[in-house]
mmCIF file of C-alpha atoms in Angstrom:
data_model
loop_
_atom_site.group_PDB
_atom_site.id
_atom_site.type_symbol
_atom_site.label_atom_id
_atom_site.label_comp_id
_atom_site.label_asym_id
_atom_site.label_seq_id
_atom_site.Cartn_x
_atom_site.Cartn_y
_atom_site.Cartn_z
ATOM 1 C CA MET B 1 -4.038 42.874 -21.156
ATOM 2 C CA ASP B 2 -4.447 43.924 -17.525
ATOM 3 C CA LYS B 3 -6.661 46.281 -18.401
ATOM 4 C CA LYS B 4 -8.568 44.427 -21.095
ATOM 5 C CA LEU B 5 -8.995 41.221 -19.048
ATOM 6 C CA PRO B 6 -11.655 42.559 -16.399
ATOM 7 C CA SER B 7 -13.583 44.218 -19.545
ATOM 8 C CA ALA B 8 -13.151 40.654 -21.266
ATOM 9 C CA ILE B 9 -14.711 39.163 -18.281
ATOM 10 C CA MET B 10 -17.449 41.668 -18.160
ATOM 11 C CA LYS B 11 -18.277 41.385 -21.627
ATOM 12 C CA SER B 12 -18.452 37.618 -21.578
ATOM 13 C CA ALA B 13 -20.540 37.335 -18.478
ATOM 14 C CA LYS B 14 -23.078 39.611 -19.938
ATOM 15 C CA ALA B 15 -23.016 37.774 -23.285
ATOM 16 C CA LEU B 16 -23.893 34.522 -21.195
ATOM 17 C CA PHE B 17 -26.290 36.262 -19.113
ATOM 18 C CA ASN B 18 -27.984 37.610 -22.135
ATOM 19 C CA VAL B 19 -28.606 34.153 -23.517
ATOM 20 C CA LEU B 20 -30.017 32.974 -20.280
ATOM 21 C CA PRO B 21 -33.583 33.928 -20.181
ATOM 22 C CA LEU B 22 -34.007 32.306 -23.891
ATOM 23 C CA LEU B 23 -32.163 29.452 -22.931
ATOM 24 C CA VAL B 24 -34.174 28.843 -19.889
ATOM 25 C CA GLY B 25 -37.277 29.098 -21.436
ATOM 26 C CA VAL B 26 -36.126 27.452 -24.272
ATOM 27 C CA ILE B 27 -35.406 24.301 -21.810
ATOM 28 C CA LEU B 28 -38.724 24.597 -19.839
ATOM 29 C CA LEU B 29 -40.590 24.447 -23.211
ATOM 30 C CA VAL B 30 -38.668 21.297 -24.070
ATOM 31 C CA GLY B 31 -39.387 19.957 -20.637
ATOM 32 C CA LEU B 32 -43.247 20.557 -21.233
ATOM 33 C CA THR B 33 -43.410 19.218 -24.678
ATOM 34 C CA HIS B 34 -41.242 16.326 -23.909
ATOM 35 C CA THR B 35 -44.143 15.485 -21.096
ATOM 36 C CA LEU B 36 -47.085 16.502 -23.053
ATOM 37 C CA MET B 37 -46.597 15.338 -27.010
ATOM 38 C CA PRO B 38 -46.094 12.141 -28.143
ATOM 39 C CA LYS B 39 -42.755 11.212 -30.406
ATOM 40 C CA SER B 40 -44.605 10.914 -33.425
ATOM 41 C CA PHE B 41 -45.922 14.295 -33.538
ATOM 42 C CA TYR B 42 -42.379 16.055 -34.406
ATOM 43 C CA PHE B 43 -41.404 16.417 -38.073
ATOM 44 C CA SER B 44 -42.072 13.601 -40.673
ATOM 45 C CA THR B 45 -39.974 10.466 -41.950
ATOM 46 C CA ASN B 46 -39.171 12.121 -45.025
ATOM 47 C CA VAL B 47 -35.247 13.569 -45.235
ATOM 48 C CA VAL B 48 -36.007 16.130 -47.534
ATOM 49 C CA LEU B 49 -39.108 17.429 -46.343
ATOM 50 C CA ASP B 50 -37.549 17.194 -42.804
ATOM 51 C CA SER B 51 -34.263 19.387 -43.793
ATOM 52 C CA ILE B 52 -36.701 21.993 -45.300
ATOM 53 C CA ILE B 53 -38.772 22.476 -42.012
ATOM 54 C CA GLY B 54 -35.722 22.335 -40.169
ATOM 55 C CA SER B 55 -33.790 24.989 -42.494
ATOM 56 C CA GLY B 56 -36.938 26.808 -42.112
ATOM 57 C CA LEU B 57 -37.417 26.921 -38.329
ATOM 58 C CA GLY B 58 -33.666 27.842 -38.219
ATOM 59 C CA SER B 59 -34.083 30.719 -40.461
ATOM 60 C CA VAL B 60 -36.913 32.252 -38.474
ATOM 61 C CA LEU B 61 -35.557 31.466 -35.110
ATOM 62 C CA ALA B 62 -33.037 34.015 -33.696
ATOM 63 C CA GLY B 63 -30.578 33.716 -30.941
ATOM 64 C CA ASN B 64 -27.527 32.590 -29.304
ATOM 65 C CA PRO B 65 -26.329 29.418 -30.909
ATOM 66 C CA LEU B 66 -26.102 27.719 -27.470
ATOM 67 C CA THR B 67 -30.019 27.601 -27.820
ATOM 68 C CA SER B 68 -30.186 25.947 -30.720
ATOM 69 C CA TYR B 69 -27.766 23.171 -29.845
ATOM 70 C CA VAL B 70 -30.188 22.444 -26.791
ATOM 71 C CA LEU B 71 -33.199 22.148 -28.692
ATOM 72 C CA GLY B 72 -31.678 20.573 -31.465
ATOM 73 C CA GLY B 73 -29.904 17.843 -29.066
ATOM 74 C CA GLU B 74 -33.346 17.381 -27.392
ATOM 75 C CA LEU B 75 -35.213 17.185 -30.960
ATOM 76 C CA LEU B 76 -32.680 14.118 -31.580
ATOM 77 C CA LYS B 77 -33.183 12.571 -28.808
ATOM 78 C CA ARG B 78 -36.953 12.505 -29.441
ATOM 79 C CA GLY B 79 -36.192 10.502 -32.808
ATOM 80 C CA ILE B 80 -35.859 13.772 -35.177
ATOM 81 C CA SER B 81 -33.747 12.716 -38.274
ATOM 82 C CA LEU B 82 -29.893 14.522 -37.831
ATOM 83 C CA VAL B 83 -30.225 15.607 -41.458
ATOM 84 C CA ALA B 84 -33.164 17.552 -40.258
ATOM 85 C CA VAL B 85 -31.685 18.651 -36.861
ATOM 86 C CA THR B 86 -28.318 19.598 -38.888
ATOM 87 C CA SER B 87 -30.142 21.833 -41.199
ATOM 88 C CA PHE B 88 -31.788 23.560 -38.382
ATOM 89 C CA LEU B 89 -28.450 24.090 -36.525
ATOM 90 C CA VAL B 90 -26.894 25.104 -39.639
ATOM 91 C CA ALA B 91 -29.721 27.667 -40.822
ATOM 92 C CA TRP B 92 -29.841 29.024 -37.272
ATOM 93 C CA VAL B 93 -26.546 30.401 -37.540
ATOM 94 C CA THR B 94 -26.024 31.135 -41.265
ATOM 95 C CA VAL B 95 -29.510 32.732 -42.106
ATOM 96 C CA GLY B 96 -30.098 35.959 -40.725
ATOM 97 C CA LEU B 97 -33.586 36.735 -41.570
ATOM 98 C CA VAL B 98 -33.291 39.156 -38.151
ATOM 99 C CA GLN B 99 -30.103 41.178 -39.177
ATOM 100 C CA LEU B 100 -31.012 41.072 -42.861
ATOM 101 C CA PRO B 101 -32.207 44.988 -42.741
ATOM 102 C CA ALA B 102 -28.882 45.610 -41.127
ATOM 103 C CA GLU B 103 -27.044 43.711 -43.485
ATOM 104 C CA ALA B 104 -28.671 45.274 -46.639
ATOM 105 C CA ILE B 105 -27.934 48.711 -45.548
ATOM 106 C CA MET B 106 -24.297 47.959 -44.520
ATOM 107 C CA LEU B 107 -23.355 45.517 -47.180
ATOM 108 C CA GLY B 108 -25.985 45.971 -49.985
ATOM 109 C CA LYS B 109 -29.564 44.718 -50.657
ATOM 110 C CA LYS B 110 -28.941 42.518 -53.419
ATOM 111 C CA PHE B 111 -25.815 40.864 -51.777
ATOM 112 C CA ALA B 112 -27.627 40.274 -48.267
ATOM 113 C CA ILE B 113 -30.811 38.671 -49.908
ATOM 114 C CA LEU B 114 -28.496 36.768 -52.038
ATOM 115 C CA ARG B 115 -26.405 35.775 -49.363
ATOM 116 C CA ASN B 116 -29.149 34.367 -47.239
ATOM 117 C CA VAL B 117 -31.000 32.619 -50.136
ATOM 118 C CA PHE B 118 -27.827 30.683 -50.629
ATOM 119 C CA SER B 119 -27.278 30.066 -47.045
ATOM 120 C CA PHE B 120 -30.965 28.654 -46.643
ATOM 121 C CA ALA B 121 -30.253 26.406 -49.515
ATOM 122 C CA PHE B 122 -26.700 25.523 -48.319
ATOM 123 C CA SER B 123 -28.258 24.821 -44.956
ATOM 124 C CA MET B 124 -29.861 21.897 -46.577
ATOM 125 C CA LEU B 125 -26.963 20.567 -48.145
ATOM 126 C CA VAL B 126 -24.637 20.659 -45.329
ATOM 127 C CA ALA B 127 -26.848 18.393 -43.502
ATOM 128 C CA MET B 128 -26.916 15.793 -46.031
ATOM 129 C CA ILE B 129 -23.601 15.863 -46.638
ATOM 130 C CA THR B 130 -22.755 15.661 -43.116
ATOM 131 C CA VAL B 131 -24.882 13.020 -42.389
ATOM 132 C CA PHE B 132 -23.720 10.957 -45.481
ATOM 133 C CA VAL B 133 -20.104 11.576 -44.605
ATOM 134 C CA LEU B 134 -20.981 10.322 -40.971
ATOM 135 C CA GLY B 135 -22.229 7.293 -42.518
ATOM 136 C CA LEU B 136 -19.277 6.374 -44.263
ATOM 137 C CA LEU B 137 -17.011 6.862 -40.870
ATOM 138 C CA MET W 1 -30.605 49.377 -29.933
ATOM 139 C CA LYS W 2 -30.686 45.763 -31.424
ATOM 140 C CA LYS W 3 -28.681 44.739 -28.360
ATOM 141 C CA THR W 4 -31.519 45.886 -25.777
ATOM 142 C CA GLU W 5 -34.366 44.591 -28.230
ATOM 143 C CA LYS W 6 -32.682 41.046 -28.088
ATOM 144 C CA SER W 7 -32.310 40.743 -24.439
ATOM 145 C CA TYR W 8 -35.707 41.847 -23.816
ATOM 146 C CA VAL W 9 -36.887 39.255 -26.296
ATOM 147 C CA GLY W 10 -35.467 36.506 -24.229
ATOM 148 C CA TRP W 11 -37.078 37.688 -21.098
ATOM 149 C CA TYR W 12 -40.681 38.133 -22.678
ATOM 150 C CA PHE W 13 -40.400 34.494 -24.152
ATOM 151 C CA LEU W 14 -39.327 32.972 -20.551
ATOM 152 C CA VAL W 15 -42.374 35.033 -19.246
ATOM 153 C CA ILE W 16 -44.582 33.206 -21.602
ATOM 154 C CA VAL W 17 -42.994 29.885 -21.046
ATOM 155 C CA ILE W 18 -43.763 30.553 -17.008
ATOM 156 C CA VAL W 19 -47.319 31.717 -17.970
ATOM 157 C CA LEU W 20 -47.916 28.537 -19.859
ATOM 158 C CA TYR W 21 -46.526 26.527 -17.056
ATOM 159 C CA VAL W 22 -49.078 28.281 -14.791
ATOM 160 C CA ILE W 23 -52.107 27.676 -17.061
ATOM 161 C CA ILE W 24 -51.205 24.018 -17.966
ATOM 162 C CA GLY W 25 -50.278 23.749 -14.185
ATOM 163 C CA LEU W 26 -54.242 24.752 -13.491
ATOM 164 C CA LEU W 27 -55.639 22.351 -16.107
ATOM 165 C CA LYS W 28 -53.161 19.398 -15.715
ATOM 166 C CA ILE W 29 -51.074 19.829 -12.449
ATOM 167 C CA GLU W 30 -49.744 16.104 -12.911
ATOM 168 C CA VAL W 31 -47.776 17.180 -15.932
ATOM 169 C CA LEU W 32 -45.770 19.972 -14.040
ATOM 170 C CA LEU W 33 -43.521 17.946 -11.963
ATOM 171 C CA PRO W 34 -42.116 15.785 -14.716
ATOM 172 C CA SER W 35 -41.447 18.345 -17.041
ATOM 173 C CA LEU W 36 -39.757 20.270 -14.506
ATOM 174 C CA ARG W 37 -37.553 17.515 -13.824
ATOM 175 C CA PHE W 38 -36.807 16.888 -17.174
ATOM 176 C CA SER W 39 -35.909 20.507 -17.761
ATOM 177 C CA PHE W 40 -33.575 20.181 -14.689
ATOM 178 C CA LYS W 41 -31.905 17.643 -16.126
ATOM 179 C CA ILE W 42 -31.120 19.162 -19.289
ATOM 180 C CA ILE W 43 -29.939 22.508 -17.124
ATOM 181 C CA LYS W 44 -27.892 20.087 -14.892
ATOM 182 C CA ASN W 45 -26.010 18.694 -18.002
ATOM 183 C CA ILE W 46 -25.217 21.885 -19.295
ATOM 184 C CA VAL W 47 -24.049 23.975 -16.396
ATOM 185 C CA PRO W 48 -20.403 22.614 -16.426
ATOM 186 C CA VAL W 49 -20.138 23.358 -20.241
ATOM 187 C CA PHE W 50 -20.738 26.933 -19.516
ATOM 188 C CA VAL W 51 -17.734 27.166 -17.117
ATOM 189 C CA VAL W 52 -15.671 25.958 -20.498
ATOM 190 C CA ILE W 53 -17.601 28.388 -22.689
ATOM 191 C CA PHE W 54 -17.217 31.162 -20.116
ATOM 192 C CA ALA W 55 -13.366 30.995 -20.168
ATOM 193 C CA LEU W 56 -13.059 30.644 -23.815
ATOM 194 C CA LEU W 57 -15.290 33.629 -24.823
ATOM 195 C CA VAL W 58 -12.767 35.684 -22.367
ATOM 196 C CA ALA W 59 -10.225 34.573 -24.240
ATOM 197 C CA PHE W 60 -11.493 35.407 -27.619
ATOM 198 C CA ASP W 61 -12.841 38.471 -26.590
ATOM 199 C CA LEU W 62 -8.967 39.126 -25.535
ATOM 200 C CA PHE W 63 -7.515 38.260 -28.701
ATOM 201 C CA ALA W 64 -10.248 38.629 -31.501
ATOM 202 C CA SER W 65 -11.807 42.030 -31.363
ATOM 203 C CA PRO W 66 -12.716 43.533 -34.748
ATOM 204 C CA TYR W 67 -9.543 45.919 -34.056
ATOM 205 C CA SER W 68 -7.067 42.933 -33.914
ATOM 206 C CA VAL W 69 -8.675 40.903 -36.486
ATOM 207 C CA ARG W 70 -8.605 43.601 -39.069
ATOM 208 C CA LYS W 71 -5.031 43.810 -40.005
ATOM 209 C CA TYR W 72 -5.170 40.293 -41.301
ATOM 210 C CA LEU W 73 -8.223 41.053 -43.423
ATOM 211 C CA GLY W 74 -7.957 41.978 -46.920
ATOM 212 C CA LYS W 75 -4.482 41.980 -47.299
ATOM 213 C CA SER W 76 -3.787 38.589 -49.324
ATOM 214 C CA SER W 77 -4.646 37.063 -52.526
ATOM 215 C CA GLY W 78 -5.219 33.844 -54.067
ATOM 216 C CA PHE W 79 -5.581 30.543 -51.911
ATOM 217 C CA ARG W 80 -4.553 32.299 -48.763
ATOM 218 C CA ARG W 81 -7.470 35.030 -49.097
ATOM 219 C CA TRP W 82 -9.935 32.235 -48.631
ATOM 220 C CA LEU W 83 -7.815 30.968 -45.339
ATOM 221 C CA ILE W 84 -7.942 34.416 -43.919
ATOM 222 C CA ALA W 85 -11.790 34.762 -44.548
ATOM 223 C CA ILE W 86 -12.074 31.366 -42.933
ATOM 224 C CA GLY W 87 -9.978 31.701 -40.105
ATOM 225 C CA GLY W 88 -11.158 35.459 -39.566
ATOM 226 C CA GLY W 89 -14.800 34.222 -39.605
ATOM 227 C CA ILE W 90 -13.820 31.511 -37.056
ATOM 228 C CA ILE W 91 -12.120 33.404 -34.582
ATOM 229 C CA SER W 92 -14.618 36.933 -34.933
ATOM 230 C CA THR W 93 -16.744 36.898 -31.838
ATOM 231 C CA GLY W 94 -19.357 39.509 -30.707
ATOM 232 C CA PRO W 95 -22.606 40.243 -32.583
ATOM 233 C CA ILE W 96 -22.981 40.501 -36.523
ATOM 234 C CA TYR W 97 -23.580 44.047 -36.390
ATOM 235 C CA MET W 98 -20.544 45.015 -34.541
ATOM 236 C CA TRP W 99 -18.735 43.415 -37.939
ATOM 237 C CA TYR W 100 -20.858 44.947 -40.474
ATOM 238 C CA PRO W 101 -19.241 48.708 -40.382
ATOM 239 C CA LEU W 102 -15.588 46.878 -40.989
ATOM 240 C CA LEU W 103 -16.635 44.818 -43.869
ATOM 241 C CA LYS W 104 -18.473 47.693 -45.426
ATOM 242 C CA GLU W 105 -14.971 49.627 -45.183
ATOM 243 C CA LEU W 106 -13.296 46.462 -46.353
ATOM 244 C CA LYS W 107 -15.619 46.428 -49.651
ATOM 245 C CA LYS W 108 -14.610 49.928 -50.119
ATOM 246 C CA GLN W 109 -11.149 49.094 -50.185
ATOM 247 C CA GLY W 110 -11.938 46.698 -52.995
ATOM 248 C CA ILE W 111 -12.361 43.618 -50.949
ATOM 249 C CA GLN W 112 -14.707 41.340 -53.147
ATOM 250 C CA TYR W 113 -18.236 40.045 -51.754
ATOM 251 C CA GLY W 114 -16.873 36.457 -51.920
ATOM 252 C CA PHE W 115 -14.601 37.326 -49.250
ATOM 253 C CA ILE W 116 -17.345 38.787 -46.907
ATOM 254 C CA ALA W 117 -19.745 35.899 -47.567
ATOM 255 C CA THR W 118 -17.004 33.326 -46.833
ATOM 256 C CA PHE W 119 -16.094 35.162 -43.692
ATOM 257 C CA LEU W 120 -20.050 35.784 -42.601
ATOM 258 C CA TYR W 121 -20.543 31.893 -43.345
ATOM 259 C CA ASN W 122 -17.177 30.900 -41.178
ATOM 260 C CA ARG W 123 -19.005 33.311 -38.233
ATOM 261 C CA ALA W 124 -21.299 30.274 -37.732
ATOM 262 C CA ILE W 125 -18.393 28.126 -36.371
ATOM 263 C CA LYS W 126 -18.328 29.247 -32.799
ATOM 264 C CA LEU W 127 -15.236 28.058 -31.299
ATOM 265 C CA PRO W 128 -16.024 28.884 -27.577
ATOM 266 C CA LEU W 129 -19.780 26.849 -28.129
ATOM 267 C CA ILE W 130 -17.763 23.832 -29.598
ATOM 268 C CA PRO W 131 -17.743 21.847 -26.065
ATOM 269 C CA MET W 132 -21.846 22.264 -25.836
ATOM 270 C CA MET W 133 -22.085 21.195 -29.483
ATOM 271 C CA ILE W 134 -19.831 18.012 -28.546
ATOM 272 C CA VAL W 135 -21.764 17.425 -25.358
ATOM 273 C CA TYR W 136 -25.086 16.911 -27.652
ATOM 274 C CA PHE W 137 -23.936 15.660 -30.685
ATOM 275 C CA GLY W 138 -20.022 13.972 -30.154
ATOM 276 C CA LEU W 139 -16.870 15.026 -31.297
ATOM 277 C CA LYS W 140 -16.924 13.329 -34.672
ATOM 278 C CA TYR W 141 -19.929 14.972 -35.437
ATOM 279 C CA THR W 142 -19.069 18.511 -34.565
ATOM 280 C CA LEU W 143 -15.864 17.942 -36.839
ATOM 281 C CA VAL W 144 -17.453 16.671 -39.646
ATOM 282 C CA LEU W 145 -20.138 19.573 -39.806
ATOM 283 C CA ALA W 146 -17.204 22.014 -39.252
ATOM 284 C CA MET W 147 -15.636 20.874 -42.381
ATOM 285 C CA VAL W 148 -18.501 20.616 -44.567
ATOM 286 C CA MET W 149 -19.287 24.032 -43.531
ATOM 287 C CA ILE W 150 -15.729 25.587 -44.120
ATOM 288 C CA THR W 151 -15.936 23.728 -47.740
ATOM 289 C CA ILE W 152 -19.440 25.182 -48.787
ATOM 290 C CA SER W 153 -18.208 28.705 -47.275
ATOM 291 C CA VAL W 154 -15.290 28.775 -49.897
ATOM 292 C CA ILE W 155 -17.992 27.464 -52.750
ATOM 293 C CA GLN W 156 -20.305 30.271 -51.638
ATOM 294 C CA GLY W 157 -17.654 32.521 -51.781
ATOM 295 C CA ILE W 158 -16.445 31.511 -55.245
ATOM 296 C CA ILE W 159 -20.204 31.744 -56.581
ATOM 297 C CA PHE W 160 -20.479 35.190 -54.923
ATOM 298 C CA GLU W 161 -17.186 36.030 -56.719
ATOM 299 C CA LYS W 162 -18.822 34.576 -60.158
ATOM 300 C CA ILE W 163 -22.077 36.799 -59.557
ATOM 301 C CA GLU W 164 -19.983 39.955 -58.906
ATOM 302 C CA GLY W 165 -17.834 39.435 -61.767
ATOM 303 C CA GLY W 166 -20.890 39.219 -63.994
ATOM 304 C CA GLY W 167 -21.642 42.196 -62.781
ATOM 305 C CA PHE W 168 -24.751 41.195 -60.954
ATOM 306 C CA LEU W 169 -23.995 42.885 -57.534
#
């Protein structure tokens, strides 16, 4: 434990430090879009279309989920539907296009492709169920 | 290799955004200050959460390395195996590529793809990052989302078991 603690602290500090440039970049970009773009610019008013766009963006973008929380949170404040933001958050962490080649090599091509396809579809389903359940509570 | 590439991508992205600020500043200087003020407001909101996240990351790194989680994976059957896949996925930390060799080894030992799919899906629920999610989306949303994702992860696992059973994988 005594030996593991400094290593754990270093690893965690490094992990957070690695997130910083992307996170700060995203926050600066959010600041800029907040000032420059009108609210109506973002997404549509169609829940299904919004969730497809959200899942699509979340699948292509990669990085620490912290960045997606900040981005998703700010999008929500700008009036984007909760379904779109949720599908974006879920796809960000469950669909791994960047890791797909490594996953295919280690766990099999068919499995990796199918898993990502299912995760993409499920990100929209998760978003719709979550918002539906929240509406009931 | 991936790790280095990832960290550089972040820096490149930051540089591009700064260059964008400079260009927009030259064209429309009045936009800069409100944009920076808004960005600073976001940073101010999330800095305290970073302290909590750091403490949780340290704790999880100490107790949930691939080595320590390994002994629980692949040892059970029935309903318990789903619980282990869920729990293992949730507490697993670090980049995903650190876990591929272990999952590959477990696959060779006879673990089904359904278990792996459920494990990987639950890696999306990051306990150390939950404070940040609560700050942005609230406790109720965070809990409901986690519950729905856990349920879907098992459904995905069952689907993969069926597919594997059908000889497709």
